[in-house]
CSV table of C-alpha atoms in Angstrom, one decimal:
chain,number,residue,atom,x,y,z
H,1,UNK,CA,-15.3,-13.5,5.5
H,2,UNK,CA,-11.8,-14.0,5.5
H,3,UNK,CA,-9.0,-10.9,5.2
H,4,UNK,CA,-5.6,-11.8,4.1
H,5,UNK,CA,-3.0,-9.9,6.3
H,6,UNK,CA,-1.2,-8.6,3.5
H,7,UNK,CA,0.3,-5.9,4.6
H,8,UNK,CA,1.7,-7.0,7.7
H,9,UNK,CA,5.2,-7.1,6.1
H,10,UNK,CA,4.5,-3.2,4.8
H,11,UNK,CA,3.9,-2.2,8.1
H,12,UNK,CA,6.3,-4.5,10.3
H,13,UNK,CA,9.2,-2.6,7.8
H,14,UNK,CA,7.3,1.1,7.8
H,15,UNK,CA,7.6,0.9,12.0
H,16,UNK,CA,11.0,-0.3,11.7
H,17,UNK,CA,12.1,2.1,9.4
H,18,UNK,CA,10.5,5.1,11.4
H,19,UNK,CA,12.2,3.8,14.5
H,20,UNK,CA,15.6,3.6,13.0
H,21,UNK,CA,15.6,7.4,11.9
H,22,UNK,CA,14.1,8.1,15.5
H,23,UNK,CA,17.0,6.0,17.5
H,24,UNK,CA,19.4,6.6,15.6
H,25,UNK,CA,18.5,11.2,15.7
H,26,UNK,CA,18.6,10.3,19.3
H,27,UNK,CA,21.9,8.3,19.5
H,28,UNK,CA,23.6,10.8,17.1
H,29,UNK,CA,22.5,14.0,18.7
H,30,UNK,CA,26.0,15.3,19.8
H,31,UNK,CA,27.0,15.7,16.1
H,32,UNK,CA,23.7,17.3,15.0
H,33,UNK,CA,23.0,19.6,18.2
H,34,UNK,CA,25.0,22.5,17.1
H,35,UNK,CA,22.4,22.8,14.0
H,36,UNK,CA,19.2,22.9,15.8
H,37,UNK,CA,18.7,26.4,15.3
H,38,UNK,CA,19.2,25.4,11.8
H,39,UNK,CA,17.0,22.4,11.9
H,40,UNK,CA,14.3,24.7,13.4
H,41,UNK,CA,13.9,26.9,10.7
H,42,UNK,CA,14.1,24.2,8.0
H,43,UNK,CA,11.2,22.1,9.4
H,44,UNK,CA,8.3,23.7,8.5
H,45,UNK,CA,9.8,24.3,5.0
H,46,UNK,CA,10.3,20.8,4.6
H,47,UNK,CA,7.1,20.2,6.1
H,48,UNK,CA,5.1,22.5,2.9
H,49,UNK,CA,7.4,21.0,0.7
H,50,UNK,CA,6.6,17.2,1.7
H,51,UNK,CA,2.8,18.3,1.6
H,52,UNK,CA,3.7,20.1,-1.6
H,53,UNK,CA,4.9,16.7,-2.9
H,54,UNK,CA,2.3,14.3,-1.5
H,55,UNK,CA,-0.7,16.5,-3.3
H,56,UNK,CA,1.7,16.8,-6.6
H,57,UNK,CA,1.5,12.7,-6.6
H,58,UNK,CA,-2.3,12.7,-5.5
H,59,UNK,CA,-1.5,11.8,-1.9
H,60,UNK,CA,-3.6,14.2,-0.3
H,61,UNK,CA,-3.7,12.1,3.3
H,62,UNK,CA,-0.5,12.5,3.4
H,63,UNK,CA,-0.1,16.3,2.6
H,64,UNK,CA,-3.1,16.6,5.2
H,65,UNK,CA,-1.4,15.5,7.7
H,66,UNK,CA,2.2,17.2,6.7
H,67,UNK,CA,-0.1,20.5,6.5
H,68,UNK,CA,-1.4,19.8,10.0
H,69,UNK,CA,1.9,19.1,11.5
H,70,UNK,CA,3.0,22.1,10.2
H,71,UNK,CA,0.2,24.0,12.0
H,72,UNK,CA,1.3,22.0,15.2
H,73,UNK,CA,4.8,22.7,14.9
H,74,UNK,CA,3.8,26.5,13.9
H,75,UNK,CA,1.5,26.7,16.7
H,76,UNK,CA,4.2,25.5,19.5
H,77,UNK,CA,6.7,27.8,17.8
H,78,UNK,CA,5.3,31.0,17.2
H,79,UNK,CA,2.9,33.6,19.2
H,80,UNK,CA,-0.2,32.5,17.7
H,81,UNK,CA,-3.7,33.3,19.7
H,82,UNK,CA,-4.5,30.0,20.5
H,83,UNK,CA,-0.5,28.3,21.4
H,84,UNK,CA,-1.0,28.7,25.1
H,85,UNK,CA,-4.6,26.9,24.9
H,86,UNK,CA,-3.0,24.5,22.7
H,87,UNK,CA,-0.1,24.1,24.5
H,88,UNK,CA,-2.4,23.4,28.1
H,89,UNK,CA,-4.8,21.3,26.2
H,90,UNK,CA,-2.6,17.8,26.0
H,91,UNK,CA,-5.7,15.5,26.1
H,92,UNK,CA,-7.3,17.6,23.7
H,93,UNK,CA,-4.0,17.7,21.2
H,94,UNK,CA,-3.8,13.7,21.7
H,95,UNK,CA,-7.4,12.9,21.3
H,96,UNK,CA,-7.6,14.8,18.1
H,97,UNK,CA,-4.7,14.2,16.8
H,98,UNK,CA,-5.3,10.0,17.1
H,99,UNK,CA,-9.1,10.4,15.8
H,100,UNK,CA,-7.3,12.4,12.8
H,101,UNK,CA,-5.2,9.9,11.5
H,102,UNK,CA,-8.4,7.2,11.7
H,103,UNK,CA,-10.4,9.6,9.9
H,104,UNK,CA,-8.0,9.9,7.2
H,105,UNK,CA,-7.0,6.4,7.1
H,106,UNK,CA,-10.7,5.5,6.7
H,107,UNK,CA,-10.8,7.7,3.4
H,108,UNK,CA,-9.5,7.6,-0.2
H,109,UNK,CA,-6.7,10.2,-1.4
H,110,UNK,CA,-8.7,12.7,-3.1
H,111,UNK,CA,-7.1,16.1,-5.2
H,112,UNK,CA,-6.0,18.2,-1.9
H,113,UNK,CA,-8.0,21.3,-3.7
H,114,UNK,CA,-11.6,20.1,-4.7
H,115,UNK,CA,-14.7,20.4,-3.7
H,116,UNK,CA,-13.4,17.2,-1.2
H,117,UNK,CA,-11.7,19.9,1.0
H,118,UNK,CA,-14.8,21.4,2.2
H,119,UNK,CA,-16.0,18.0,3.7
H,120,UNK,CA,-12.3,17.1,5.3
H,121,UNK,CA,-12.3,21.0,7.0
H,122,UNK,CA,-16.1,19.8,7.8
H,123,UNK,CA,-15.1,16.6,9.8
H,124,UNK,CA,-11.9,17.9,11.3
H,125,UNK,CA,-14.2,20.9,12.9
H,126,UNK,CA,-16.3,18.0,14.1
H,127,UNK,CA,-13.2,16.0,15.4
H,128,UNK,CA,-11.7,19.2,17.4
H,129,UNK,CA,-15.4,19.8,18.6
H,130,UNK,CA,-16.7,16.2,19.6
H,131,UNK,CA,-12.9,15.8,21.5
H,132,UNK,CA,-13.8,19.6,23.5
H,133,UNK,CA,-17.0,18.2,24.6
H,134,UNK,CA,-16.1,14.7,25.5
H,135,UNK,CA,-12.8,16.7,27.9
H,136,UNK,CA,-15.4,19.2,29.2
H,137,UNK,CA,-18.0,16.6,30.5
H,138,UNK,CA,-16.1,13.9,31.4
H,139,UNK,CA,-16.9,14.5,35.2
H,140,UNK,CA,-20.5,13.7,34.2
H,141,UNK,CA,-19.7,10.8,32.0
H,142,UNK,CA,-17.4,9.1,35.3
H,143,UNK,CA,-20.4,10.0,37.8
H,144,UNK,CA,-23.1,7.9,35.5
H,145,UNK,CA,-19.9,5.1,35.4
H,146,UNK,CA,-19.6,5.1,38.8
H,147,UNK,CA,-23.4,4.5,39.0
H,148,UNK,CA,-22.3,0.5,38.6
H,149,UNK,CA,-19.8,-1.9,39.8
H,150,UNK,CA,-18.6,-3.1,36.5
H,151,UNK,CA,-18.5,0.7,34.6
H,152,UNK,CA,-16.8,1.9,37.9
H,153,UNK,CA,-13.4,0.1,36.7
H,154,UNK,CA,-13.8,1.2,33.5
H,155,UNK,CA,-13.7,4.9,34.7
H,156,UNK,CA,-10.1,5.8,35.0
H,157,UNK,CA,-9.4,4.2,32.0
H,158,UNK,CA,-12.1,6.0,29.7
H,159,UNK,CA,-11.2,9.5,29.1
H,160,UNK,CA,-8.4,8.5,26.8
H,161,UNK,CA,-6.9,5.4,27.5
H,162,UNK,CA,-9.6,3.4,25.9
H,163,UNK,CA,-10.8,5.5,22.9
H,164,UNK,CA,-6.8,5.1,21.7
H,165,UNK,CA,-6.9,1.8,22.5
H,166,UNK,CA,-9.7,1.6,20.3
H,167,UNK,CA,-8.3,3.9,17.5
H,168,UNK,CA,-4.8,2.0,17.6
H,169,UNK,CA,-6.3,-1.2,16.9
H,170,UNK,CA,-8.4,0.2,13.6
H,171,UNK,CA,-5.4,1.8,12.5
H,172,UNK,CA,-3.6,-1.5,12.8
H,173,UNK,CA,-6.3,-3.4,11.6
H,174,UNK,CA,-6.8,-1.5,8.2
H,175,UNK,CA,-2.7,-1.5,8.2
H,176,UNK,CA,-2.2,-4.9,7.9
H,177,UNK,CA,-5.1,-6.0,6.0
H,178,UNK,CA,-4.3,-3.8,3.1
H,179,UNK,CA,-1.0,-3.5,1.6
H,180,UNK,CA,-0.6,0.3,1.5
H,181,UNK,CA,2.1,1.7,2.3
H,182,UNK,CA,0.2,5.1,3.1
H,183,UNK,CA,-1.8,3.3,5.9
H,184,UNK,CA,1.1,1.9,7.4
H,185,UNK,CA,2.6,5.4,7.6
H,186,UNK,CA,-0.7,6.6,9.7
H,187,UNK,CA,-0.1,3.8,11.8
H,188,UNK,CA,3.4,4.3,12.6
H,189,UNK,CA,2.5,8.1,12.5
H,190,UNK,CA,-0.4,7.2,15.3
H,191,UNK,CA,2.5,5.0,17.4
H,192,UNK,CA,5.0,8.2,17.1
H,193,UNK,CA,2.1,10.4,18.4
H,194,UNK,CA,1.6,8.7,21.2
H,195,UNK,CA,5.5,8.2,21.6
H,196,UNK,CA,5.6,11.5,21.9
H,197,UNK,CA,2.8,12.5,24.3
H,198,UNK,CA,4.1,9.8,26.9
H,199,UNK,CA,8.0,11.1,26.9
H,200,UNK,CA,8.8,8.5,25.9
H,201,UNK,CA,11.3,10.4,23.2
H,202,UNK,CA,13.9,13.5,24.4
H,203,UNK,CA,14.0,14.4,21.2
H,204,UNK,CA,12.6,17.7,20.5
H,205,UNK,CA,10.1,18.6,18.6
H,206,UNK,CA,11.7,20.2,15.3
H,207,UNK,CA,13.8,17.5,14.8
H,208,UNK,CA,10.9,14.7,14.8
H,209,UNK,CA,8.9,16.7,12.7
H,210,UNK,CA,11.5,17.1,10.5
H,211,UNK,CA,12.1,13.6,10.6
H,212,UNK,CA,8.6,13.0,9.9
H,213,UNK,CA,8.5,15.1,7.2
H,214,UNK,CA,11.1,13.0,5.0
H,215,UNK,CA,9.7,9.7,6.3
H,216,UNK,CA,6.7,11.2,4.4
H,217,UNK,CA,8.4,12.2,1.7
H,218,UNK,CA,10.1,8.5,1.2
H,219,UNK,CA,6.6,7.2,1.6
H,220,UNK,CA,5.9,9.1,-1.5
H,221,UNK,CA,8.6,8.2,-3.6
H,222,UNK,CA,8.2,5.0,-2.9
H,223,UNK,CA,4.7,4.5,-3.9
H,224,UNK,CA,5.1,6.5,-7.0
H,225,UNK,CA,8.0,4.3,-8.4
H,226,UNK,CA,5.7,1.2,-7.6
H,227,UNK,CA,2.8,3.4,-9.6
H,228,UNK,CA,5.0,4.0,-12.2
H,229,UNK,CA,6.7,0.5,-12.7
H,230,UNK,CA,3.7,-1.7,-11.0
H,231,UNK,CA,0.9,-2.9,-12.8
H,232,UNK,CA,-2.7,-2.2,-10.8
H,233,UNK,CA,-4.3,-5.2,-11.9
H,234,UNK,CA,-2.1,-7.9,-11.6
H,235,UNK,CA,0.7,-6.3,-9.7
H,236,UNK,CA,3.7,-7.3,-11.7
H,237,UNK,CA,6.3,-4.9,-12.9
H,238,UNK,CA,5.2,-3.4,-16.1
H,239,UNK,CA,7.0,-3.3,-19.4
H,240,UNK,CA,8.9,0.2,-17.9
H,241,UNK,CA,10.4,-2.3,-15.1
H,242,UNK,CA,11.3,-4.5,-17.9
H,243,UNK,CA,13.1,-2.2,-20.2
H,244,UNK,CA,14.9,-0.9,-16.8
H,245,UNK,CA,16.2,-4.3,-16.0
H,246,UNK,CA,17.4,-5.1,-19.2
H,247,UNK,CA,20.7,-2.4,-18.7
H,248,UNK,CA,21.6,-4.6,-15.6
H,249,UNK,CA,21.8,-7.7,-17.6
H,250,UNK,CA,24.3,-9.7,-18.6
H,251,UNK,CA,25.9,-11.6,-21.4
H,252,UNK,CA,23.9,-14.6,-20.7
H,253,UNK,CA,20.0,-14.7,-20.0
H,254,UNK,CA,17.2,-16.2,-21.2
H,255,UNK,CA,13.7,-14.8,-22.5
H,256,UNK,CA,10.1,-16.0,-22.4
H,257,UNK,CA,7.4,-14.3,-24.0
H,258,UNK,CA,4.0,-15.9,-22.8
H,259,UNK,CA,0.7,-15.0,-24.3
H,260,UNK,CA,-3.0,-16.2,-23.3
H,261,UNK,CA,-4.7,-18.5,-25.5
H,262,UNK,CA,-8.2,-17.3,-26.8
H,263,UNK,CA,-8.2,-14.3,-24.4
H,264,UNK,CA,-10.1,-12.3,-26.5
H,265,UNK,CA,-12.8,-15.0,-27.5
H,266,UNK,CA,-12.6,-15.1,-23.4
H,267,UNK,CA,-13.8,-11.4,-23.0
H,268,UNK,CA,-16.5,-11.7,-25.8
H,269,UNK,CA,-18.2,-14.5,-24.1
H,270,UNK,CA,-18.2,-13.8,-20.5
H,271,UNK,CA,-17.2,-10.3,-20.2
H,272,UNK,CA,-14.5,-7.9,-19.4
H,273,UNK,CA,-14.7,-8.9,-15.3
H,274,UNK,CA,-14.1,-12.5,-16.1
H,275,UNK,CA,-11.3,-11.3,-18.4
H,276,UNK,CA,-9.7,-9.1,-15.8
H,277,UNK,CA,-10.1,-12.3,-13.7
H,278,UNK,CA,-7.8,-14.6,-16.1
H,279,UNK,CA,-5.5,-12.1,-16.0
H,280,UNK,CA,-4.9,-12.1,-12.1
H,281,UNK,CA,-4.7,-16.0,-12.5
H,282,UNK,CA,-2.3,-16.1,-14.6
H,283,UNK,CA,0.2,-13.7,-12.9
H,284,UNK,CA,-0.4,-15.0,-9.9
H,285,UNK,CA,0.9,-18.7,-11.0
H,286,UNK,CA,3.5,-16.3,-13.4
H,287,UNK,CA,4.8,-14.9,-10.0
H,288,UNK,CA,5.5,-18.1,-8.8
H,289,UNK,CA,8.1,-19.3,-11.1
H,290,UNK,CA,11.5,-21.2,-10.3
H,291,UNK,CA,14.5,-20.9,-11.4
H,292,UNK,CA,15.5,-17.3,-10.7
H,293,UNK,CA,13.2,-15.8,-13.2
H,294,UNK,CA,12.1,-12.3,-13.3
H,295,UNK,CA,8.0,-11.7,-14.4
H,296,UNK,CA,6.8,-8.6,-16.1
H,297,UNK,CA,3.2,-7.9,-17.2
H,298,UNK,CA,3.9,-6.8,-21.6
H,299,UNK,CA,1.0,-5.1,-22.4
H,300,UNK,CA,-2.6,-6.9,-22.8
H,301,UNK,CA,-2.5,-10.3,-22.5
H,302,UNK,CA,1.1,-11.0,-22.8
H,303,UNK,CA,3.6,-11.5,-20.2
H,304,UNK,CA,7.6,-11.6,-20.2
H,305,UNK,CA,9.9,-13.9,-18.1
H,306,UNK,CA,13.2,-13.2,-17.9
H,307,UNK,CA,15.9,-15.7,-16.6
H,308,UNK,CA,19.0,-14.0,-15.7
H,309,UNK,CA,22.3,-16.4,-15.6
H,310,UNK,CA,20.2,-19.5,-16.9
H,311,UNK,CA,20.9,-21.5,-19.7
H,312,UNK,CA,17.7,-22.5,-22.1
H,313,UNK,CA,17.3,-25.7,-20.4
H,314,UNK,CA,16.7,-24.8,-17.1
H,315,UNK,CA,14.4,-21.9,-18.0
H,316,UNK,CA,12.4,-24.3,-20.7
H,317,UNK,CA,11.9,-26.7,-18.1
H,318,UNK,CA,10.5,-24.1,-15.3
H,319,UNK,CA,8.2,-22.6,-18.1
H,320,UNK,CA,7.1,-26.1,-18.8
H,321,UNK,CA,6.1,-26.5,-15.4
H,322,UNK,CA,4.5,-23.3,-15.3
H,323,UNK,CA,2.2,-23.9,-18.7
H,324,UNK,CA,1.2,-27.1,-17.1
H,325,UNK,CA,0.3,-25.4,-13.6
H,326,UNK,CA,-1.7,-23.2,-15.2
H,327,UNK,CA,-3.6,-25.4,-17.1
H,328,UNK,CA,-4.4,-27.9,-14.6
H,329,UNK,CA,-6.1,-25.4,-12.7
H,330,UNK,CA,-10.0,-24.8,-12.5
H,331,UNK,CA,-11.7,-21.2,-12.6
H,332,UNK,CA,-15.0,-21.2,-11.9
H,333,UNK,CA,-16.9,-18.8,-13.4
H,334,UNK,CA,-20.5,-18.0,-11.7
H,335,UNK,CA,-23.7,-16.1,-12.8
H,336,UNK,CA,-22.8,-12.2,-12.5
H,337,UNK,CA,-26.0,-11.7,-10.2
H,338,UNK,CA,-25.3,-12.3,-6.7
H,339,UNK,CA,-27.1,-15.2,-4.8
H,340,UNK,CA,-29.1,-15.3,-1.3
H,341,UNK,CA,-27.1,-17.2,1.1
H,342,UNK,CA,-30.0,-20.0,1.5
H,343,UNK,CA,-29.9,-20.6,-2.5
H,344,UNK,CA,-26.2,-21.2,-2.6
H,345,UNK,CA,-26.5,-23.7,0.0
H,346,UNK,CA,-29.4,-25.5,-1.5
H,347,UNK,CA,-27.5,-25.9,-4.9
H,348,UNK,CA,-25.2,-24.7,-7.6
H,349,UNK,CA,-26.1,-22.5,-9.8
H,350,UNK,CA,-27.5,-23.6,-13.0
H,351,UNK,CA,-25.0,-21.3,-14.9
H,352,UNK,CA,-21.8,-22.3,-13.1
H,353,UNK,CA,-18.9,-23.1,-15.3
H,354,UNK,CA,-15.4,-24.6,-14.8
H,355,UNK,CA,-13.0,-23.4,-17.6
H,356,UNK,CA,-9.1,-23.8,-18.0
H,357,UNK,CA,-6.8,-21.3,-19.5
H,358,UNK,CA,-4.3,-22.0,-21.8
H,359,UNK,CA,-1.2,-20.4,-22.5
H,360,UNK,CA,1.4,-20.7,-25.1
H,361,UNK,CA,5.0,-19.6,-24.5
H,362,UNK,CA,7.9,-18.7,-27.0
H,363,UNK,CA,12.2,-19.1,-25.7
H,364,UNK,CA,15.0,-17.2,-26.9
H,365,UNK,CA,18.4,-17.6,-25.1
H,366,UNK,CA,20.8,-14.2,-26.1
H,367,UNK,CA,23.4,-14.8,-28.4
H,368,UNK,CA,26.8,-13.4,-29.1
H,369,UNK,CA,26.2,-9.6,-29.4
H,370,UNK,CA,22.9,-9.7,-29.6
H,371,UNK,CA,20.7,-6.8,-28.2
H,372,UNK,CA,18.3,-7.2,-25.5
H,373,UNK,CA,15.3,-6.3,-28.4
H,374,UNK,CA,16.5,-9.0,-30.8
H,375,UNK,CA,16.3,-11.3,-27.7
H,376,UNK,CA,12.7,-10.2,-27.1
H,377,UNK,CA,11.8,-10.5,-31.0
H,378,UNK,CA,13.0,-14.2,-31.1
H,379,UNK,CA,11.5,-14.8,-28.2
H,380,UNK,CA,8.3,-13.1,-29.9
H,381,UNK,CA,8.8,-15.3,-33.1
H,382,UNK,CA,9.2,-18.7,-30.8
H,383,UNK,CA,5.8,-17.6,-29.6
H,384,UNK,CA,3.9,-17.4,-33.1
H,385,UNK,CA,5.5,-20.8,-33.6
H,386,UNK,CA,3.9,-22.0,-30.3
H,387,UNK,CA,0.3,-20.6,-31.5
H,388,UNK,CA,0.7,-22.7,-35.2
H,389,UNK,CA,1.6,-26.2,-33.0
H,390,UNK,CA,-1.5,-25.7,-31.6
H,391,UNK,CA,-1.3,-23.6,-28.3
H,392,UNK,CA,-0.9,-24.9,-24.6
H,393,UNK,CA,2.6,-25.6,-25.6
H,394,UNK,CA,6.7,-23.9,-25.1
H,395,UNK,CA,8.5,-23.5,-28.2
H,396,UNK,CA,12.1,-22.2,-28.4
């Protein structure tokens, strides 16, 4: 199986981003140092607030962990019955708090108060518990190591050193293989924990939780804007994106409105899946159009380019390239029931089909005081005229 590191660039920019705010906290500090007291008793505030806000937008992993940092930052500042324990226990604290963040990258964001909660209190008991006992009987685990001369090296190295290892590379692993913002936050989250439990940061501890609280909060913001303006299944900007860019444009821009040809016959005779397929096809070789233009998923199976600065010919010429593209290329479609290894291998199946998808595409260049709707009606209209020459074809 092969994974597509996707989300290396999401990652590569969330651990940049983090480490900007840290450095530059740290380089600043002799402006902000008079407002610690200040910056103490807003943290956990913005901490509830931040896990307020991730569970309003349905990111409970995120408001998880703000809650728990919360209880960390509570537990370091007040007189609570367990602070000095916690505050003695730095293996414990580390340990935990790495395994949490796997945990809860490992899951899906569920509604913070459901009947989920009782599992997540369930396995972070099981975390705290499983870490206690692996501390309290490590002399036992490094007298069976020693036992051998190859577990003997591994002894200093495997009451924490190893497990993060281990948890690190999962973390980074699931980061870059999916592009999710919220799992690159864990990761840079697990990075900053471990940051901090190696000195390597004189920062104290308010002001990084505080900084971790709106890096959280950004996270958030950020992925609902691309919820609210991205489309799930093909990921182009949706028609809400569309309507937002047309107030930045100018007095000269070109419109395409592109529709699929026979979509529904499509879904009738092989299904919804196989529809759902054409449509990723299609935006995929949509996204990959020259000439400056802009792609926006309509509504169904239409699609909206918009060229901003170009004159009709360039624009036609790019769409022309793009109809063709898209119709030179071969989608299999295969039987819906899975096959055995052995039988693929020994030949195709009976029921496997190579189809091309058509589309046709209307133009409309904006004229003199012309509204961005009109533009998008004649654009509309060019497209009808594209389905009476017979589809597969760009009319203006």
């Amino acid at each position: 199986m092969l994974y597509k590191f996707e989300g290396v660039k999401t990652t590569l920019g969330c651990l940049f981003g983090l480490a900007i705010c840290l450095l530059g906290a740290q380089h600043f500090e002799q402006y902000w140092q008079a407002y610690t007291t200040t910056i103490s008793q807003l943290t956990l505030p913005i901490l509830l607030f931040s896990a307020m806000f991730s569970a309003q937008f349905n990111r409970s992993r995120l408001a998880l962990i703000c809650v728990l940092w919360a209880l960390l930052f509570a537990s370091q500042t007040y007189a609570f019955p367990w602070s000095n324990w916690l505050q003695s226990s730095t293996s414990w604290l580390l340990l935990c708090g790495a395994l949490i963040l796997l945990m809860t990258s490992l899951t899906q964001d569920r509604a913070l108060l459901s009947r989920h909660v009782l599992t997540r209190i369930v396995m972070l008991s099981t975390i705290g518990v499983c870490v206690y006992f692996w501390l309290t009987y490590q002399a036992l685990i490094d007298t069976l190591l020693t036992r051998h001369t190859f577990t003997k090296v591994l002894s200093p190295y495997i009451t924490a050193h190893i497990p993060l290892l281990l948890i690190g590379s999962l973390l980074l692993w699931r980061s870059i293989t999916h592009k999710c913002l919220t799992l690159a936050t864990l990761f840079s989250s697990f990075v900053l924990w471990l940051a901090m439990h190696v000195n390597w940061l004189t920062l104290p501890l308010d002001a990084v939780v505080a900084i971790v609280a709106l890096v959280y909060l950004l996270t958030v913001s950020i992925d609902s804007y691309f919820l609210a303006y991205r489309d799930d299944l093909t990921a182009l900007p949706t028609r809400r994106a569309l309507n937002q860019l047309s107030l930045s444009l100018g007095r000269k821009y070109t419109v395409a409105m592109l529709d699929i040809d026979h979509f529904k016959k499509c879904n009738d005779t092989y299904g919804h899946d196989i529809g759902d397929q054409v449509l990723k096809l299609v935006a995929s070789k949509l996204a990959k159009v020259k000439s400056g233009g802009k792609v926006f998923r309509y509504g169904g199976e239409e699609f909206t380019v918009v060229f901003p600065n170009k004159p009709p010919d360039i624009a036609f010429n790019a769409l022309e390239q793009l109809r063709e593209d898209i119709a030179n290329y071969d989608m299999i479609i295969r039987q819906q029931q899975r096959q055995s290894k052995k039988s693929r291998q020994s030949k195709p199946p009976a029921d496997r089909k190579v189809v091309n998808v058509t589309v046709s595409i209307g133009v409309a260049t904006r004229q003199t005081k012309q509204a961005f709707e009109q533009v998008i009606k004649s654009a509309d209209e060019a497209l009808y005229r594209a389905k009476k020459k017979g589809r597969n074809n760009v009319s203006d």
